[in-house]
Each structure stands twice: as C-alpha cells, then as structure tokens.
Amino acid sequence: MVKVRDLGLGFNSDEIVLFKYCSGSCHRARSNYDLTLGSLLRQKLIAPGPQERVLSHPCCRPTRYEAVSFMDVENTWQTVEKLSAAECSCIG
C-alpha cells in the first residue's frame, strides 16, 4: 500500500493504492543463453560498459499488468494503465 504521490508519476493525491510488484529468484529457469553469458562474464571475455549492468540469470518481472484508479486533489478520477503487476514470471 503506497500513497499515489509517492509513485513518482507526478499525480497530486493523498489516496493510498495497492502497488503489486514481482520479486524472487529465477536461477532454476536458466537457459543456455544465461549459462553462456555467465561463463563469458566470469572469464572476462566480455565486459559491460561503465554504465551497464549485465545479468546472467533470468529476472522475475511482470508478464501482465493492472490499471490503478484513484481520485486526485481536484476530485478528478485518474487511471494509470499498466501500473501494478498482475502476474509474474522469470524473463530472460
């Protein structure tokens, strides 16, 4: 549960909404790509740039989203599409 203004999307509202997110480990779902990338990174045969972060394992990410509706301080209903996670899966 978070205040709408804390979402960082510029909405002025004191309402509290349910923000669902994905978390967890996906190491058991590693593909040949993940194994190869991990090996190449460990051997330093490839190196990410200074501003890059390369992950050699799948990430738990939303695969389906839900819209969230709330009333702002002007008493106007606002709806933000694809805000809250509805389903999660290992991606990558």
PDB file of N, CA and C in Angstrom:
ATOM      1  N   MET A   1       0.847  -1.164   0.000  1.00  0.00           N
ATOM      2  CA  MET A   1       0.000   0.000   0.000  1.00  0.00           C
ATOM      3  C   MET A   1       0.901   1.239   0.000  1.00  0.00           C
ATOM      4  N   VAL A   2       0.712   2.119  -0.968  1.00  0.00           N
ATOM      5  CA  VAL A   2       1.530   3.333  -1.072  1.00  0.00           C
ATOM      6  C   VAL A   2       0.650   4.529  -1.421  1.00  0.00           C
ATOM      7  N   LYS A   3       1.100   5.709  -1.018  1.00  0.00           N
ATOM      8  CA  LYS A   3       0.393   6.928  -1.422  1.00  0.00           C
ATOM      9  C   LYS A   3       0.647   7.172  -2.900  1.00  0.00           C
ATOM     10  N   VAL A   4      -0.356   7.658  -3.588  1.00  0.00           N
ATOM     11  CA  VAL A   4      -0.240   7.937  -5.019  1.00  0.00           C
ATOM     12  C   VAL A   4       0.901   8.906  -5.280  1.00  0.00           C
ATOM     13  N   ARG A   5       1.049   9.937  -4.468  1.00  0.00           N
ATOM     14  CA  ARG A   5       2.113  10.926  -4.712  1.00  0.00           C
ATOM     15  C   ARG A   5       3.503  10.307  -4.600  1.00  0.00           C
ATOM     16  N   ASP A   6       3.623   9.170  -3.888  1.00  0.00           N
ATOM     17  CA  ASP A   6       4.920   8.505  -3.736  1.00  0.00           C
ATOM     18  C   ASP A   6       5.277   7.611  -4.924  1.00  0.00           C
ATOM     19  N   LEU A   7       4.352   7.447  -5.865  1.00  0.00           N
ATOM     20  CA  LEU A   7       4.625   6.619  -7.046  1.00  0.00           C
ATOM     21  C   LEU A   7       5.648   7.260  -7.978  1.00  0.00           C
ATOM     22  N   GLY A   8       5.820   8.564  -7.885  1.00  0.00           N
ATOM     23  CA  GLY A   8       6.791   9.250  -8.731  1.00  0.00           C
ATOM     24  C   GLY A   8       6.291   9.545 -10.133  1.00  0.00           C
ATOM     25  N   LEU A   9       4.968   9.557 -10.307  1.00  0.00           N
ATOM     26  CA  LEU A   9       4.399   9.796 -11.641  1.00  0.00           C
ATOM     27  C   LEU A   9       3.803  11.196 -11.778  1.00  0.00           C
ATOM     28  N   GLY A  10       3.950  12.026 -10.760  1.00  0.00           N
ATOM     29  CA  GLY A  10       3.507  13.417 -10.846  1.00  0.00           C
ATOM     30  C   GLY A  10       2.054  13.653 -10.477  1.00  0.00           C
ATOM     31  N   PHE A  11       1.362  12.667  -9.927  1.00  0.00           N
ATOM     32  CA  PHE A  11      -0.036  12.861  -9.537  1.00  0.00           C
ATOM     33  C   PHE A  11      -0.100  13.422  -8.126  1.00  0.00           C
ATOM     34  N   ASN A  12      -0.990  14.405  -7.931  1.00  0.00           N
ATOM     35  CA  ASN A  12      -1.182  15.031  -6.636  1.00  0.00           C
ATOM     36  C   ASN A  12      -2.401  14.396  -5.985  1.00  0.00           C
ATOM     37  N   SER A  13      -2.149  13.394  -5.142  1.00  0.00           N
ATOM     38  CA  SER A  13      -3.237  12.692  -4.478  1.00  0.00           C
ATOM     39  C   SER A  13      -2.724  12.087  -3.183  1.00  0.00           C
ATOM     40  N   ASP A  14      -3.582  12.151  -2.152  1.00  0.00           N
ATOM     41  CA  ASP A  14      -3.254  11.542  -0.865  1.00  0.00           C
ATOM     42  C   ASP A  14      -3.815  10.125  -0.755  1.00  0.00           C
ATOM     43  N   GLU A  15      -4.502   9.665  -1.802  1.00  0.00           N
ATOM     44  CA  GLU A  15      -5.078   8.314  -1.748  1.00  0.00           C
ATOM     45  C   GLU A  15      -3.987   7.267  -1.649  1.00  0.00           C
ATOM     46  N   ILE A  16      -4.349   6.169  -1.030  1.00  0.00           N
ATOM     47  CA  ILE A  16      -3.441   5.035  -0.908  1.00  0.00           C
ATOM     48  C   ILE A  16      -3.944   3.936  -1.830  1.00  0.00           C
ATOM     49  N   VAL A  17      -3.020   3.390  -2.639  1.00  0.00           N
ATOM     50  CA  VAL A  17      -3.381   2.349  -3.598  1.00  0.00           C
ATOM     51  C   VAL A  17      -2.508   1.116  -3.360  1.00  0.00           C
ATOM     52  N   LEU A  18      -2.977   0.009  -3.868  1.00  0.00           N
ATOM     53  CA  LEU A  18      -2.221  -1.234  -3.786  1.00  0.00           C
ATOM     54  C   LEU A  18      -1.301  -1.327  -4.995  1.00  0.00           C
ATOM     55  N   PHE A  19       0.009  -1.316  -4.747  1.00  0.00           N
ATOM     56  CA  PHE A  19       1.000  -1.481  -5.811  1.00  0.00           C
ATOM     57  C   PHE A  19       1.608  -2.864  -5.654  1.00  0.00           C
ATOM     58  N   LYS A  20       1.303  -3.748  -6.596  1.00  0.00           N
ATOM     59  CA  LYS A  20       1.829  -5.116  -6.547  1.00  0.00           C
ATOM     60  C   LYS A  20       3.062  -5.194  -7.437  1.00  0.00           C
ATOM     61  N   TYR A  21       4.090  -5.880  -6.957  1.00  0.00           N
ATOM     62  CA  TYR A  21       5.327  -5.991  -7.711  1.00  0.00           C
ATOM     63  C   TYR A  21       5.825  -7.430  -7.674  1.00  0.00           C
ATOM     64  N   CYS A  22       6.800  -7.725  -8.528  1.00  0.00           N
ATOM     65  CA  CYS A  22       7.365  -9.065  -8.621  1.00  0.00           C
ATOM     66  C   CYS A  22       8.713  -9.099  -7.917  1.00  0.00           C
ATOM     67  N   SER A  23       8.992 -10.219  -7.300  1.00  0.00           N
ATOM     68  CA  SER A  23      10.297 -10.410  -6.682  1.00  0.00           C
ATOM     69  C   SER A  23      10.570 -11.903  -6.617  1.00  0.00           C
ATOM     70  N   GLY A  24      11.800 -12.237  -6.386  1.00  0.00           N
ATOM     71  CA  GLY A  24      12.148 -13.644  -6.241  1.00  0.00           C
ATOM     72  C   GLY A  24      13.290 -14.042  -7.137  1.00  0.00           C
ATOM     73  N   SER A  25      13.755 -15.241  -6.932  1.00  0.00           N
ATOM     74  CA  SER A  25      14.893 -15.772  -7.664  1.00  0.00           C
ATOM     75  C   SER A  25      14.421 -16.616  -8.838  1.00  0.00           C
ATOM     76  N   CYS A  26      15.186 -16.594  -9.912  1.00  0.00           N
ATOM     77  CA  CYS A  26      14.834 -17.356 -11.105  1.00  0.00           C
ATOM     78  C   CYS A  26      15.979 -18.266 -11.549  1.00  0.00           C
ATOM     79  N   HIS A  27      16.872 -18.605 -10.667  1.00  0.00           N
ATOM     80  CA  HIS A  27      18.058 -19.374 -11.050  1.00  0.00           C
ATOM     81  C   HIS A  27      17.719 -20.739 -11.634  1.00  0.00           C
ATOM     82  N   ARG A  28      16.625 -21.364 -11.199  1.00  0.00           N
ATOM     83  CA  ARG A  28      16.265 -22.677 -11.723  1.00  0.00           C
ATOM     84  C   ARG A  28      15.783 -22.623 -13.168  1.00  0.00           C
ATOM     85  N   ALA A  29      15.465 -21.443 -13.673  1.00  0.00           N
ATOM     86  CA  ALA A  29      14.945 -21.303 -15.030  1.00  0.00           C
ATOM     87  C   ALA A  29      16.022 -20.854 -16.016  1.00  0.00           C
ATOM     88  N   ARG A  30      17.290 -21.075 -15.685  1.00  0.00           N
ATOM     89  CA  ARG A  30      18.384 -20.590 -16.529  1.00  0.00           C
ATOM     90  C   ARG A  30      18.394 -21.316 -17.875  1.00  0.00           C
ATOM     91  N   SER A  31      18.552 -20.535 -18.927  1.00  0.00           N
ATOM     92  CA  SER A  31      18.618 -21.075 -20.287  1.00  0.00           C
ATOM     93  C   SER A  31      20.082 -21.195 -20.715  1.00  0.00           C
ATOM     94  N   ASN A  32      20.308 -21.763 -21.881  1.00  0.00           N
ATOM     95  CA  ASN A  32      21.670 -21.837 -22.422  1.00  0.00           C
ATOM     96  C   ASN A  32      22.262 -20.442 -22.584  1.00  0.00           C
ATOM     97  N   TYR A  33      21.442 -19.464 -22.954  1.00  0.00           N
ATOM     98  CA  TYR A  33      21.888 -18.076 -23.064  1.00  0.00           C
ATOM     99  C   TYR A  33      22.432 -17.593 -21.722  1.00  0.00           C
ATOM    100  N   ASP A  34      21.669 -17.820 -20.642  1.00  0.00           N
ATOM    101  CA  ASP A  34      22.088 -17.380 -19.316  1.00  0.00           C
ATOM    102  C   ASP A  34      23.385 -18.047 -18.888  1.00  0.00           C
ATOM    103  N   LEU A  35      23.501 -19.348 -19.126  1.00  0.00           N
ATOM    104  CA  LEU A  35      24.712 -20.087 -18.753  1.00  0.00           C
ATOM    105  C   LEU A  35      25.931 -19.581 -19.529  1.00  0.00           C
ATOM    106  N   THR A  36      25.744 -19.340 -20.837  1.00  0.00           N
ATOM    107  CA  THR A  36      26.836 -18.853 -21.677  1.00  0.00           C
ATOM    108  C   THR A  36      27.250 -17.441 -21.278  1.00  0.00           C
ATOM    109  N   LEU A  37      26.271 -16.567 -21.068  1.00  0.00           N
ATOM    110  CA  LEU A  37      26.585 -15.194 -20.674  1.00  0.00           C
ATOM    111  C   LEU A  37      27.331 -15.183 -19.345  1.00  0.00           C
ATOM    112  N   GLY A  38      26.890 -15.980 -18.384  1.00  0.00           N
ATOM    113  CA  GLY A  38      27.574 -16.058 -17.093  1.00  0.00           C
ATOM    114  C   GLY A  38      29.008 -16.524 -17.240  1.00  0.00           C
ATOM    115  N   SER A  39      29.229 -17.522 -18.080  1.00  0.00           N
ATOM    116  CA  SER A  39      30.571 -18.043 -18.303  1.00  0.00           C
ATOM    117  C   SER A  39      31.473 -16.990 -18.948  1.00  0.00           C
ATOM    118  N   LEU A  40      30.962 -16.292 -19.949  1.00  0.00           N
ATOM    119  CA  LEU A  40      31.743 -15.263 -20.636  1.00  0.00           C
ATOM    120  C   LEU A  40      32.078 -14.098 -19.703  1.00  0.00           C
ATOM    121  N   LEU A  41      31.145 -13.741 -18.827  1.00  0.00           N
ATOM    122  CA  LEU A  41      31.408 -12.671 -17.862  1.00  0.00           C
ATOM    123  C   LEU A  41      32.469 -13.097 -16.844  1.00  0.00           C
ATOM    124  N   ARG A  42      32.374 -14.325 -16.344  1.00  0.00           N
ATOM    125  CA  ARG A  42      33.357 -14.815 -15.364  1.00  0.00           C
ATOM    126  C   ARG A  42      34.762 -14.876 -15.956  1.00  0.00           C
ATOM    127  N   GLN A  43      34.848 -15.253 -17.234  1.00  0.00           N
ATOM    128  CA  GLN A  43      36.149 -15.357 -17.901  1.00  0.00           C
ATOM    129  C   GLN A  43      36.652 -14.000 -18.390  1.00  0.00           C
ATOM    130  N   LYS A  44      35.815 -12.975 -18.221  1.00  0.00           N
ATOM    131  CA  LYS A  44      36.133 -11.609 -18.667  1.00  0.00           C
ATOM    132  C   LYS A  44      36.378 -11.543 -20.169  1.00  0.00           C
ATOM    133  N   LEU A  45      35.667 -12.419 -20.920  1.00  0.00           N
ATOM    134  CA  LEU A  45      35.734 -12.372 -22.374  1.00  0.00           C
ATOM    135  C   LEU A  45      34.817 -11.292 -22.922  1.00  0.00           C
ATOM    136  N   ILE A  46      33.852 -10.902 -22.136  1.00  0.00           N
ATOM    137  CA  ILE A  46      33.028  -9.725 -22.442  1.00  0.00           C
ATOM    138  C   ILE A  46      32.940  -8.921 -21.151  1.00  0.00           C
ATOM    139  N   ALA A  47      32.856  -7.623 -21.305  1.00  0.00           N
ATOM    140  CA  ALA A  47      32.779  -6.752 -20.134  1.00  0.00           C
ATOM    141  C   ALA A  47      31.753  -5.659 -20.402  1.00  0.00           C
ATOM    142  N   PRO A  48      30.839  -5.460 -19.476  1.00  0.00           N
ATOM    143  CA  PRO A  48      29.869  -4.375 -19.656  1.00  0.00           C
ATOM    144  C   PRO A  48      30.544  -3.020 -19.553  1.00  0.00           C
ATOM    145  N   GLY A  49      29.943  -2.040 -20.184  1.00  0.00           N
ATOM    146  CA  GLY A  49      30.446  -0.672 -20.095  1.00  0.00           C
ATOM    147  C   GLY A  49      30.265  -0.126 -18.693  1.00  0.00           C
ATOM    148  N   PRO A  50      30.831   1.052 -18.423  1.00  0.00           N
ATOM    149  CA  PRO A  50      30.790   1.610 -17.066  1.00  0.00           C
ATOM    150  C   PRO A  50      29.370   1.906 -16.574  1.00  0.00           C
ATOM    151  N   GLN A  51      28.431   2.156 -17.466  1.00  0.00           N
ATOM    152  CA  GLN A  51      27.058   2.473 -17.070  1.00  0.00           C
ATOM    153  C   GLN A  51      26.112   1.279 -17.214  1.00  0.00           C
ATOM    154  N   GLU A  52      26.644   0.110 -17.586  1.00  0.00           N
ATOM    155  CA  GLU A  52      25.804  -1.064 -17.825  1.00  0.00           C
ATOM    156  C   GLU A  52      25.858  -2.043 -16.660  1.00  0.00           C
ATOM    157  N   ARG A  53      24.768  -2.746 -16.492  1.00  0.00           N
ATOM    158  CA  ARG A  53      24.719  -3.837 -15.526  1.00  0.00           C
ATOM    159  C   ARG A  53      24.167  -5.046 -16.275  1.00  0.00           C
ATOM    160  N   VAL A  54      24.976  -6.056 -16.450  1.00  0.00           N
ATOM    161  CA  VAL A  54      24.578  -7.246 -17.201  1.00  0.00           C
ATOM    162  C   VAL A  54      24.226  -8.351 -16.214  1.00  0.00           C
ATOM    163  N   LEU A  55      23.045  -8.928 -16.381  1.00  0.00           N
ATOM    164  CA  LEU A  55      22.610 -10.032 -15.542  1.00  0.00           C
ATOM    165  C   LEU A  55      22.666 -11.322 -16.338  1.00  0.00           C
ATOM    166  N   SER A  56      23.299 -12.329 -15.761  1.00  0.00           N
ATOM    167  CA  SER A  56      23.418 -13.610 -16.462  1.00  0.00           C
ATOM    168  C   SER A  56      22.412 -14.625 -15.939  1.00  0.00           C
ATOM    169  N   HIS A  57      21.312 -14.130 -15.405  1.00  0.00           N
ATOM    170  CA  HIS A  57      20.244 -15.025 -14.974  1.00  0.00           C
ATOM    171  C   HIS A  57      18.910 -14.343 -15.239  1.00  0.00           C
ATOM    172  N   PRO A  58      17.861 -15.129 -15.394  1.00  0.00           N
ATOM    173  CA  PRO A  58      16.537 -14.549 -15.646  1.00  0.00           C
ATOM    174  C   PRO A  58      16.088 -13.674 -14.478  1.00  0.00           C
ATOM    175  N   CYS A  59      15.209 -12.733 -14.769  1.00  0.00           N
ATOM    176  CA  CYS A  59      14.678 -11.826 -13.758  1.00  0.00           C
ATOM    177  C   CYS A  59      13.190 -12.102 -13.554  1.00  0.00           C
ATOM    178  N   CYS A  60      12.735 -11.959 -12.335  1.00  0.00           N
ATOM    179  CA  CYS A  60      11.313 -12.070 -12.035  1.00  0.00           C
ATOM    180  C   CYS A  60      10.680 -10.724 -12.383  1.00  0.00           C
ATOM    181  N   ARG A  61       9.847 -10.727 -13.418  1.00  0.00           N
ATOM    182  CA  ARG A  61       9.261  -9.484 -13.931  1.00  0.00           C
ATOM    183  C   ARG A  61       7.768  -9.675 -14.199  1.00  0.00           C
ATOM    184  N   PRO A  62       7.016  -8.576 -14.251  1.00  0.00           N
ATOM    185  CA  PRO A  62       5.596  -8.701 -14.584  1.00  0.00           C
ATOM    186  C   PRO A  62       5.403  -9.201 -16.017  1.00  0.00           C
ATOM    187  N   THR A  63       4.448 -10.090 -16.194  1.00  0.00           N
ATOM    188  CA  THR A  63       4.057 -10.546 -17.528  1.00  0.00           C
ATOM    189  C   THR A  63       2.658 -10.050 -17.863  1.00  0.00           C
ATOM    190  N   ARG A  64       1.958  -9.537 -16.867  1.00  0.00           N
ATOM    191  CA  ARG A  64       0.648  -8.921 -17.068  1.00  0.00           C
ATOM    192  C   ARG A  64       0.492  -7.844 -16.009  1.00  0.00           C
ATOM    193  N   TYR A  65      -0.141  -6.747 -16.389  1.00  0.00           N
ATOM    194  CA  TYR A  65      -0.292  -5.599 -15.502  1.00  0.00           C
ATOM    195  C   TYR A  65      -1.762  -5.287 -15.257  1.00  0.00           C
ATOM    196  N   GLU A  66      -2.018  -4.517 -14.198  1.00  0.00           N
ATOM    197  CA  GLU A  66      -3.347  -3.998 -13.898  1.00  0.00           C
ATOM    198  C   GLU A  66      -3.292  -2.477 -13.865  1.00  0.00           C
ATOM    199  N   ALA A  67      -4.396  -1.866 -14.256  1.00  0.00           N
ATOM    200  CA  ALA A  67      -4.528  -0.419 -14.131  1.00  0.00           C
ATOM    201  C   ALA A  67      -4.880  -0.089 -12.678  1.00  0.00           C
ATOM    202  N   VAL A  68      -4.533   1.109 -12.238  1.00  0.00           N
ATOM    203  CA  VAL A  68      -4.870   1.580 -10.900  1.00  0.00           C
ATOM    204  C   VAL A  68      -5.613   2.904 -11.046  1.00  0.00           C
ATOM    205  N   SER A  69      -6.764   3.014 -10.385  1.00  0.00           N
ATOM    206  CA  SER A  69      -7.569   4.242 -10.423  1.00  0.00           C
ATOM    207  C   SER A  69      -7.615   4.874  -9.046  1.00  0.00           C
ATOM    208  N   PHE A  70      -7.683   6.209  -9.031  1.00  0.00           N
ATOM    209  CA  PHE A  70      -7.717   6.962  -7.776  1.00  0.00           C
ATOM    210  C   PHE A  70      -8.258   8.357  -8.067  1.00  0.00           C
ATOM    211  N   MET A  71      -8.607   9.070  -7.012  1.00  0.00           N
ATOM    212  CA  MET A  71      -9.083  10.441  -7.157  1.00  0.00           C
ATOM    213  C   MET A  71      -7.972  11.393  -6.730  1.00  0.00           C
ATOM    214  N   ASP A  72      -7.713  12.409  -7.558  1.00  0.00           N
ATOM    215  CA  ASP A  72      -6.679  13.388  -7.214  1.00  0.00           C
ATOM    216  C   ASP A  72      -7.255  14.482  -6.323  1.00  0.00           C
ATOM    217  N   VAL A  73      -6.426  15.460  -5.941  1.00  0.00           N
ATOM    218  CA  VAL A  73      -6.871  16.514  -5.030  1.00  0.00           C
ATOM    219  C   VAL A  73      -7.892  17.455  -5.663  1.00  0.00           C
ATOM    220  N   GLU A  74      -8.052  17.396  -6.972  1.00  0.00           N
ATOM    221  CA  GLU A  74      -9.054  18.198  -7.684  1.00  0.00           C
ATOM    222  C   GLU A  74     -10.366  17.434  -7.827  1.00  0.00           C
ATOM    223  N   ASN A  75     -10.494  16.281  -7.139  1.00  0.00           N
ATOM    224  CA  ASN A  75     -11.676  15.413  -7.209  1.00  0.00           C
ATOM    225  C   ASN A  75     -11.942  14.893  -8.616  1.00  0.00           C
ATOM    226  N   THR A  76     -10.846  14.594  -9.325  1.00  0.00           N
ATOM    227  CA  THR A  76     -10.926  14.031 -10.669  1.00  0.00           C
ATOM    228  C   THR A  76     -10.398  12.603 -10.620  1.00  0.00           C
ATOM    229  N   TRP A  77     -11.155  11.670 -11.204  1.00  0.00           N
ATOM    230  CA  TRP A  77     -10.685  10.294 -11.266  1.00  0.00           C
ATOM    231  C   TRP A  77      -9.549  10.174 -12.259  1.00  0.00           C
ATOM    232  N   GLN A  78      -8.500   9.530 -11.853  1.00  0.00           N
ATOM    233  CA  GLN A  78      -7.344   9.271 -12.704  1.00  0.00           C
ATOM    234  C   GLN A  78      -7.160   7.756 -12.791  1.00  0.00           C
ATOM    235  N   THR A  79      -6.743   7.291 -13.949  1.00  0.00           N
ATOM    236  CA  THR A  79      -6.423   5.877 -14.132  1.00  0.00           C
ATOM    237  C   THR A  79      -5.043   5.791 -14.763  1.00  0.00           C
ATOM    238  N   VAL A  80      -4.177   5.006 -14.141  1.00  0.00           N
ATOM    239  CA  VAL A  80      -2.838   4.780 -14.675  1.00  0.00           C
ATOM    240  C   VAL A  80      -2.800   3.336 -15.170  1.00  0.00           C
ATOM    241  N   GLU A  81      -2.630   3.183 -16.478  1.00  0.00           N
ATOM    242  CA  GLU A  81      -2.588   1.858 -17.092  1.00  0.00           C
ATOM    243  C   GLU A  81      -1.250   1.179 -16.807  1.00  0.00           C
ATOM    244  N   LYS A  82      -1.269  -0.122 -16.765  1.00  0.00           N
ATOM    245  CA  LYS A  82      -0.053  -0.948 -16.621  1.00  0.00           C
ATOM    246  C   LYS A  82       0.815  -0.497 -15.460  1.00  0.00           C
ATOM    247  N   LEU A  83       0.201  -0.279 -14.301  1.00  0.00           N
ATOM    248  CA  LEU A  83       0.967   0.193 -13.149  1.00  0.00           C
ATOM    249  C   LEU A  83       1.341  -0.931 -12.193  1.00  0.00           C
ATOM    250  N   SER A  84       0.400  -1.797 -11.896  1.00  0.00           N
ATOM    251  CA  SER A  84       0.602  -2.803 -10.861  1.00  0.00           C
ATOM    252  C   SER A  84       0.741  -4.191 -11.495  1.00  0.00           C
ATOM    253  N   ALA A  85       1.622  -5.009 -10.966  1.00  0.00           N
ATOM    254  CA  ALA A  85       1.829  -6.352 -11.508  1.00  0.00           C
ATOM    255  C   ALA A  85       0.612  -7.234 -11.225  1.00  0.00           C
ATOM    256  N   ALA A  86       0.137  -7.933 -12.249  1.00  0.00           N
ATOM    257  CA  ALA A  86      -0.979  -8.863 -12.084  1.00  0.00           C
ATOM    258  C   ALA A  86      -0.490 -10.307 -12.140  1.00  0.00           C
ATOM    259  N   GLU A  87       0.586 -10.559 -12.890  1.00  0.00           N
ATOM    260  CA  GLU A  87       1.216 -11.880 -12.978  1.00  0.00           C
ATOM    261  C   GLU A  87       2.715 -11.682 -13.123  1.00  0.00           C
ATOM    262  N   CYS A  88       3.473 -12.605 -12.580  1.00  0.00           N
ATOM    263  CA  CYS A  88       4.935 -12.537 -12.654  1.00  0.00           C
ATOM    264  C   CYS A  88       5.492 -13.828 -13.250  1.00  0.00           C
ATOM    265  N   SER A  89       6.645 -13.696 -13.877  1.00  0.00           N
ATOM    266  CA  SER A  89       7.336 -14.874 -14.420  1.00  0.00           C
ATOM    267  C   SER A  89       8.819 -14.549 -14.563  1.00  0.00           C
ATOM    268  N   CYS A  90       9.601 -15.599 -14.734  1.00  0.00           N
ATOM    269  CA  CYS A  90      11.028 -15.409 -14.975  1.00  0.00           C
ATOM    270  C   CYS A  90      11.249 -15.032 -16.443  1.00  0.00           C
ATOM    271  N   ILE A  91      11.831 -13.881 -16.665  1.00  0.00           N
ATOM    272  CA  ILE A  91      12.064 -13.365 -18.011  1.00  0.00           C
ATOM    273  C   ILE A  91      13.561 -13.359 -18.257  1.00  0.00           C
ATOM    274  N   GLY A  92      13.942 -13.793 -19.433  1.00  0.00           N
ATOM    275  CA  GLY A  92      15.349 -13.737 -19.792  1.00  0.00           C
ATOM    276  C   GLY A  92      15.929 -15.078 -20.104  1.00  0.00           C
TER     277      GLY A  92
END
